[in-house]
Each structure stands twice: as C-alpha cells, then as structure tokens.
mmCIF file of C-alpha atoms in Angstrom:
data_model
loop_
_atom_site.group_PDB
_atom_site.id
_atom_site.type_symbol
_atom_site.label_atom_id
_atom_site.label_comp_id
_atom_site.label_asym_id
_atom_site.label_seq_id
_atom_site.Cartn_x
_atom_site.Cartn_y
_atom_site.Cartn_z
ATOM 1 C CA ALA U 1 18.864 -12.357 -11.163
ATOM 2 C CA GLU U 2 19.809 -8.752 -10.149
ATOM 3 C CA ARG U 3 16.235 -7.543 -10.598
ATOM 4 C CA MET U 4 14.687 -10.227 -8.574
ATOM 5 C CA SER U 5 16.982 -9.507 -5.650
ATOM 6 C CA GLU U 6 16.645 -5.800 -5.945
ATOM 7 C CA SER U 7 12.887 -6.047 -5.977
ATOM 8 C CA LEU U 8 13.049 -8.232 -2.498
ATOM 9 C CA ARG U 9 15.671 -5.887 -1.003
ATOM 10 C CA VAL U 10 13.924 -2.548 -1.775
ATOM 11 C CA SER U 11 10.098 -3.253 -2.092
ATOM 12 C CA ALA U 12 7.712 -3.560 0.995
ATOM 13 C CA GLN U 13 6.079 -6.850 -0.513
ATOM 14 C CA LEU U 14 2.865 -7.719 1.017
ATOM 15 C CA THR U 15 0.943 -10.946 -0.304
ATOM 16 C CA THR U 16 -2.721 -11.545 -0.040
ATOM 17 C CA VAL U 17 -4.569 -14.817 -1.275
ATOM 18 C CA GLN U 18 -8.225 -15.243 -2.589
ATOM 19 C CA GLN U 19 -9.948 -18.524 -3.220
ATOM 20 C CA VAL U 20 -12.098 -18.344 -6.389
ATOM 21 C CA ASP U 21 -14.911 -20.509 -7.739
ATOM 22 C CA VAL U 22 -14.424 -20.998 -11.355
ATOM 23 C CA THR U 23 -16.795 -23.478 -12.162
ATOM 24 C CA ARG U 24 -18.847 -21.181 -14.682
ATOM 25 C CA ILE U 25 -15.519 -20.442 -16.429
ATOM 26 C CA ALA U 26 -14.511 -24.066 -16.693
ATOM 27 C CA ALA U 27 -18.028 -24.875 -18.107
ATOM 28 C CA LEU U 28 -17.866 -21.983 -20.466
ATOM 29 C CA ARG U 29 -14.355 -23.057 -21.613
ATOM 30 C CA ALA U 30 -15.451 -26.677 -22.293
ATOM 31 C CA LYS U 31 -18.325 -25.291 -24.426
ATOM 32 C CA ALA U 32 -16.334 -23.114 -26.381
ATOM 33 C CA LYS U 33 -13.187 -24.839 -26.606
ATOM 34 C CA ALA U 34 -13.609 -26.860 -29.943
ATOM 35 C CA GLU U 35 -15.050 -23.919 -31.746
ATOM 36 C CA PHE U 36 -12.489 -21.632 -30.558
ATOM 37 C CA GLU U 37 -9.571 -23.881 -31.515
ATOM 38 C CA ARG U 38 -11.243 -24.543 -34.923
ATOM 39 C CA ARG U 39 -11.496 -20.848 -35.669
ATOM 40 C CA GLU U 40 -8.480 -19.321 -34.050
ATOM 41 C CA GLY U 41 -5.932 -22.104 -34.360
ATOM 42 C CA VAL U 42 -4.810 -21.994 -30.904
ATOM 43 C CA LYS U 43 -5.830 -23.797 -27.657
ATOM 44 C CA LEU U 44 -8.264 -22.132 -25.199
ATOM 45 C CA THR U 45 -6.740 -22.322 -21.735
ATOM 46 C CA PHE U 46 -7.704 -20.764 -18.541
ATOM 47 C CA LEU U 47 -4.975 -18.143 -18.917
ATOM 48 C CA PRO U 48 -7.080 -15.741 -21.078
ATOM 49 C CA PHE U 49 -9.939 -15.544 -18.732
ATOM 50 C CA PHE U 50 -7.651 -14.918 -15.814
ATOM 51 C CA ALA U 51 -5.808 -12.260 -17.975
ATOM 52 C CA LYS U 52 -9.119 -10.364 -19.117
ATOM 53 C CA ALA U 53 -10.355 -10.379 -15.646
ATOM 54 C CA ALA U 54 -7.452 -9.018 -14.275
ATOM 55 C CA ILE U 55 -7.405 -6.390 -17.208
ATOM 56 C CA GLU U 56 -10.870 -5.240 -16.343
ATOM 57 C CA ALA U 57 -10.000 -5.155 -12.459
ATOM 58 C CA LEU U 58 -6.992 -2.814 -13.324
ATOM 59 C CA LYS U 59 -9.178 -0.385 -14.933
ATOM 60 C CA ALA U 60 -11.307 -0.314 -11.809
ATOM 61 C CA PHE U 61 -8.234 -0.023 -9.679
ATOM 62 C CA PRO U 62 -5.560 2.188 -11.378
ATOM 63 C CA GLN U 63 -3.709 2.242 -8.086
ATOM 64 C CA VAL U 64 -2.517 -1.418 -8.848
ATOM 65 C CA ASN U 65 -1.543 -0.519 -12.392
ATOM 66 C CA ALA U 66 1.267 1.462 -11.236
ATOM 67 C CA SER U 67 5.252 1.733 -11.009
ATOM 68 C CA ILE U 68 7.626 3.493 -8.794
ATOM 69 C CA ASN U 69 11.102 5.069 -9.678
ATOM 70 C CA GLU U 70 13.534 3.852 -7.452
ATOM 71 C CA GLU U 71 15.862 6.958 -7.830
ATOM 72 C CA THR U 72 13.039 9.646 -7.421
ATOM 73 C CA LYS U 73 10.328 7.551 -5.463
ATOM 74 C CA GLU U 74 7.904 8.952 -7.736
ATOM 75 C CA VAL U 75 4.760 6.763 -8.485
ATOM 76 C CA THR U 76 3.170 6.474 -12.069
ATOM 77 C CA TYR U 77 -0.353 5.305 -12.628
ATOM 78 C CA HIS U 78 -0.603 4.306 -16.149
ATOM 79 C CA ASP U 79 -3.511 5.092 -18.384
ATOM 80 C CA SER U 80 -3.233 1.759 -20.154
ATOM 81 C CA VAL U 81 -2.817 -1.731 -19.185
ATOM 82 C CA HIS U 82 0.368 -3.312 -20.710
ATOM 83 C CA LEU U 83 0.076 -6.889 -19.264
ATOM 84 C CA ALA U 84 3.353 -8.984 -19.025
ATOM 85 C CA ILE U 85 2.901 -12.600 -18.816
ATOM 86 C CA ALA U 86 5.716 -14.975 -17.386
ATOM 87 C CA VAL U 87 6.828 -17.684 -19.705
ATOM 88 C CA ASP U 88 8.849 -20.577 -18.908
ATOM 89 C CA THR U 89 11.509 -21.162 -21.616
ATOM 90 C CA PRO U 90 14.532 -23.220 -22.263
ATOM 91 C CA ARG U 91 16.635 -20.267 -21.626
ATOM 92 C CA GLY U 92 14.911 -19.512 -18.131
ATOM 93 C CA LEU U 93 11.926 -17.306 -17.491
ATOM 94 C CA ILE U 94 10.946 -14.713 -20.029
ATOM 95 C CA VAL U 95 8.182 -12.062 -19.498
ATOM 96 C CA PRO U 96 6.698 -10.875 -22.812
ATOM 97 C CA VAL U 97 4.018 -8.025 -22.955
ATOM 98 C CA ILE U 98 0.706 -7.654 -24.395
ATOM 99 C CA HIS U 99 0.661 -3.902 -24.902
ATOM 100 C CA ASP U 100 -2.736 -1.928 -24.867
ATOM 101 C CA ALA U 101 -4.247 -5.083 -23.341
ATOM 102 C CA ASP U 102 -7.223 -3.029 -22.084
ATOM 103 C CA ARG U 103 -8.214 -2.447 -25.573
ATOM 104 C CA LYS U 104 -8.424 -5.971 -26.703
ATOM 105 C CA THR U 105 -11.130 -8.475 -26.368
ATOM 106 C CA LEU U 106 -10.599 -11.980 -24.613
ATOM 107 C CA THR U 107 -10.076 -13.717 -28.070
ATOM 108 C CA GLU U 108 -7.549 -11.077 -29.082
ATOM 109 C CA VAL U 109 -5.577 -11.570 -25.622
ATOM 110 C CA ALA U 110 -5.917 -15.441 -26.102
ATOM 111 C CA ALA U 111 -4.221 -15.276 -29.537
ATOM 112 C CA GLU U 112 -1.593 -12.516 -28.696
ATOM 113 C CA ALA U 113 -0.478 -14.581 -25.430
ATOM 114 C CA HIS U 114 -0.186 -17.641 -27.394
ATOM 115 C CA ASP U 115 1.884 -16.078 -29.955
ATOM 116 C CA LEU U 116 4.129 -14.246 -27.702
ATOM 117 C CA ALA U 117 4.533 -17.323 -25.569
ATOM 118 C CA ALA U 118 5.487 -19.431 -28.657
ATOM 119 C CA ARG U 119 8.094 -16.951 -29.906
ATOM 120 C CA ALA U 120 9.535 -16.506 -26.355
ATOM 121 C CA ARG U 121 10.218 -20.140 -26.354
ATOM 122 C CA SER U 122 11.876 -20.201 -29.730
ATOM 123 C CA GLY U 123 13.804 -17.142 -29.098
ATOM 124 C CA ARG U 124 12.010 -14.691 -31.512
ATOM 125 C CA LEU U 125 10.872 -11.865 -29.377
ATOM 126 C CA THR U 126 11.676 -8.265 -30.052
ATOM 127 C CA LEU U 127 13.037 -6.040 -27.329
ATOM 128 C CA ASP U 128 9.845 -3.933 -27.549
ATOM 129 C CA GLU U 129 7.863 -7.087 -26.822
ATOM 130 C CA LEU U 130 9.802 -7.465 -23.552
ATOM 131 C CA ALA U 131 9.471 -3.668 -22.450
ATOM 132 C CA GLY U 132 6.970 -1.569 -20.993
ATOM 133 C CA GLY U 133 4.698 -3.909 -18.797
ATOM 134 C CA THR U 134 2.780 -2.210 -15.997
ATOM 135 C CA PHE U 135 1.351 -5.336 -14.368
ATOM 136 C CA THR U 136 2.497 -9.166 -14.546
ATOM 137 C CA LEU U 137 0.601 -12.377 -14.309
ATOM 138 C CA SER U 138 2.451 -15.454 -13.582
ATOM 139 C CA ASN U 139 0.565 -18.791 -13.886
ATOM 140 C CA LEU U 140 1.730 -22.139 -12.370
ATOM 141 C CA GLY U 141 -1.551 -23.816 -12.739
ATOM 142 C CA PRO U 142 -0.377 -25.954 -15.540
ATOM 143 C CA TYR U 143 2.210 -27.595 -13.048
ATOM 144 C CA GLY U 144 -0.547 -28.330 -10.522
ATOM 145 C CA ILE U 145 0.618 -25.702 -8.080
ATOM 146 C CA ASP U 146 -2.305 -24.870 -5.636
ATOM 147 C CA HIS U 147 -0.734 -21.328 -4.923
ATOM 148 C CA PHE U 148 2.514 -19.353 -4.711
ATOM 149 C CA THR U 149 4.119 -16.053 -4.065
ATOM 150 C CA ALA U 150 5.643 -14.329 -7.167
ATOM 151 C CA VAL U 151 8.256 -11.763 -6.883
ATOM 152 C CA ILE U 152 7.181 -8.377 -8.133
ATOM 153 C CA ASN U 153 8.701 -7.352 -11.411
ATOM 154 C CA PRO U 154 10.385 -3.867 -10.843
ATOM 155 C CA PRO U 155 9.326 -1.122 -11.243
ATOM 156 C CA GLN U 156 5.900 -2.517 -11.357
ATOM 157 C CA ALA U 157 3.843 -2.302 -8.220
ATOM 158 C CA ALA U 158 2.249 -5.785 -8.178
ATOM 159 C CA ILE U 159 1.963 -9.186 -9.671
ATOM 160 C CA LEU U 160 -0.786 -11.958 -9.695
ATOM 161 C CA SER U 161 -0.029 -15.512 -9.341
ATOM 162 C CA VAL U 162 -2.506 -18.032 -10.591
ATOM 163 C CA GLY U 163 -2.739 -21.536 -9.131
ATOM 164 C CA ALA U 164 -4.334 -24.700 -10.528
ATOM 165 C CA ALA U 165 -8.065 -24.987 -11.118
ATOM 166 C CA LYS U 166 -9.041 -28.058 -9.461
ATOM 167 C CA PRO U 167 -12.214 -29.922 -8.807
ATOM 168 C CA GLN U 168 -13.663 -29.211 -5.113
ATOM 169 C CA PRO U 169 -16.899 -28.988 -3.515
ATOM 170 C CA VAL U 170 -18.449 -25.684 -3.474
ATOM 171 C CA VAL U 171 -21.138 -24.306 -0.975
ATOM 172 C CA LYS U 172 -24.020 -22.626 -3.167
ATOM 173 C CA ASP U 173 -27.245 -21.257 -1.848
ATOM 174 C CA GLY U 174 -26.762 -23.503 1.422
ATOM 175 C CA GLU U 175 -25.940 -26.677 -0.710
ATOM 176 C CA VAL U 176 -22.623 -28.249 -1.243
ATOM 177 C CA ARG U 177 -22.138 -29.057 -4.930
ATOM 178 C CA PRO U 178 -19.288 -30.270 -7.237
ATOM 179 C CA GLY U 179 -17.378 -27.322 -8.683
ATOM 180 C CA VAL U 180 -13.896 -25.998 -9.721
ATOM 181 C CA THR U 181 -12.008 -23.472 -7.508
ATOM 182 C CA MET U 182 -8.529 -22.051 -7.658
ATOM 183 C CA ALA U 183 -6.387 -19.486 -5.579
ATOM 184 C CA LEU U 184 -5.227 -16.137 -6.782
ATOM 185 C CA THR U 185 -2.118 -14.503 -5.008
ATOM 186 C CA LEU U 186 -1.690 -10.854 -5.282
ATOM 187 C CA SER U 187 1.708 -9.579 -4.352
ATOM 188 C CA ILE U 188 1.971 -5.848 -3.925
ATOM 189 C CA ASP U 189 4.728 -3.084 -3.157
ATOM 190 C CA HIS U 190 3.042 -1.458 -0.013
ATOM 191 C CA ARG U 191 5.160 1.744 -0.809
ATOM 192 C CA VAL U 192 2.802 2.316 -3.844
ATOM 193 C CA LEU U 193 -0.581 0.886 -2.557
ATOM 194 C CA ASP U 194 -2.200 -0.166 0.733
ATOM 195 C CA GLY U 195 -3.201 -3.852 1.393
ATOM 196 C CA ALA U 196 -6.834 -2.658 1.693
ATOM 197 C CA THR U 197 -6.545 -1.562 -2.080
ATOM 198 C CA GLY U 198 -4.961 -5.004 -3.159
ATOM 199 C CA ALA U 199 -7.783 -6.785 -1.118
ATOM 200 C CA ALA U 200 -10.514 -4.741 -3.159
ATOM 201 C CA PHE U 201 -8.790 -5.282 -6.219
ATOM 202 C CA LEU U 202 -8.764 -9.149 -5.675
ATOM 203 C CA ALA U 203 -12.455 -9.036 -4.659
ATOM 204 C CA ASP U 204 -13.233 -7.286 -7.964
ATOM 205 C CA LEU U 205 -11.224 -9.967 -9.686
ATOM 206 C CA ARG U 206 -13.026 -12.843 -8.169
ATOM 207 C CA SER U 207 -16.438 -11.195 -8.958
ATOM 208 C CA LEU U 208 -15.316 -11.084 -12.487
ATOM 209 C CA LEU U 209 -14.254 -14.689 -12.552
ATOM 210 C CA GLU U 210 -17.200 -15.863 -10.805
ATOM 211 C CA GLN U 211 -19.349 -13.908 -13.264
ATOM 212 C CA PRO U 212 -17.436 -14.787 -16.661
ATOM 213 C CA LEU U 213 -20.094 -13.081 -18.869
ATOM 214 C CA ARG U 214 -18.926 -9.758 -17.658
ATOM 215 C CA ILE U 215 -15.473 -10.486 -19.396
ATOM 216 C CA VAL U 216 -16.428 -12.186 -22.467
ATOM 217 C CA VAL U 217 -19.062 -9.764 -23.938
#
C-alpha cells in the first residue's frame, strides 16, 4: 500500500493506449495449443506472447527498461530485462520476476511464468524471485477487462497493462474481416522518459504482436 501510494505521489505518470490486432496470434495459439500443452505440461495462454513481445520491444527501447532512485534522482538503464508479472493470489497482489527474460525463448518464458504464478498462489516463492524487476506486465484480460491503467511499480519507470482479446471486425486491405483485437496500456514515469518514446515503444510492441513470427522464432 505504501509503495503504490508513493508511486502516485512522486511519479509523473503518463498513460497511453494502443489498440492491437492479435488475429494472427489467436490463430497461432489455437494451432499450437494442444501440442504445447502435451509437450510442456502447461496451458498456452496469450500471456507468453505479450511478455515475449514486450521483452523484444524493451531491447529496442532501453529507455523504457529503466528505474529511478528517489533519493538521488539518478536513472539506471538496465542491460537485461527482468520481467515482473503481476499475479492475483489469495493473499493479494504479488509480482514475481522472470530474471534475464531477454535471454529466454517464448517457451521458456511461458513455462517460468506458469511456475512463478503457481508458486505465488501457494506462497512458495523465494525473496529473490520477488526482487530486481525492471519492467512490469499486468494482465486483466482473463477477467474480460477491455483496458485499465496500472500503477507504476517503483522504482521502475513503466508498466504495461494488457486487456482482453476479443472478437472484433478488423479492416484489412480496405476490407472488413472478422478478427481479434485487444488494448495495451502503457504507463510511464515522465521524469524518466518522454511520451513520444513511450508511444514509439507501444508502436513497436504492436508491430511485434501483429507479426508474431518475429517473437516465436
């Protein structure tokens, strides 16, 4: 409670929203789901695709993968992506971290995210698994939420909110076709990076999600 209140009190929070066509990801997930679950033993959700795309976009925009020291006001740009993922548990919100996520495949991210979430809900995480995050992803899509504004997790400079993927008409090559869309909401600390940088990050993230072969190979 103190961290969230402090975040809103001291950060200059700016939020931008980007609508994304995830029709190809939905098709790719449907095609790979059964084999993935048989091989890995975990369900293939949309989350690993969002996470992997965010990781790749952070590599291109290190300004977003940053943190600020409230005492010195010094900004640190991190060489590695330590992806924190918000998990709802019986004891409240817990945010475990996939360390060095930029060195892992989509399959590895999916397996680790599933394992961390399961152990978060059962209270079996270590302190190391809760520390060191450089960027946070919060997903309320499974609850049917269209879009929302998450509070930045200090000392991080940004947080990505993921809404529900829903069937929607999509205009493609001048034609209206059935598709699947979702909203991504990026909240940034304007003290650390500009809105234009955040918008460019979201645009790159959208491109990665709309061309999923860029994140699965």
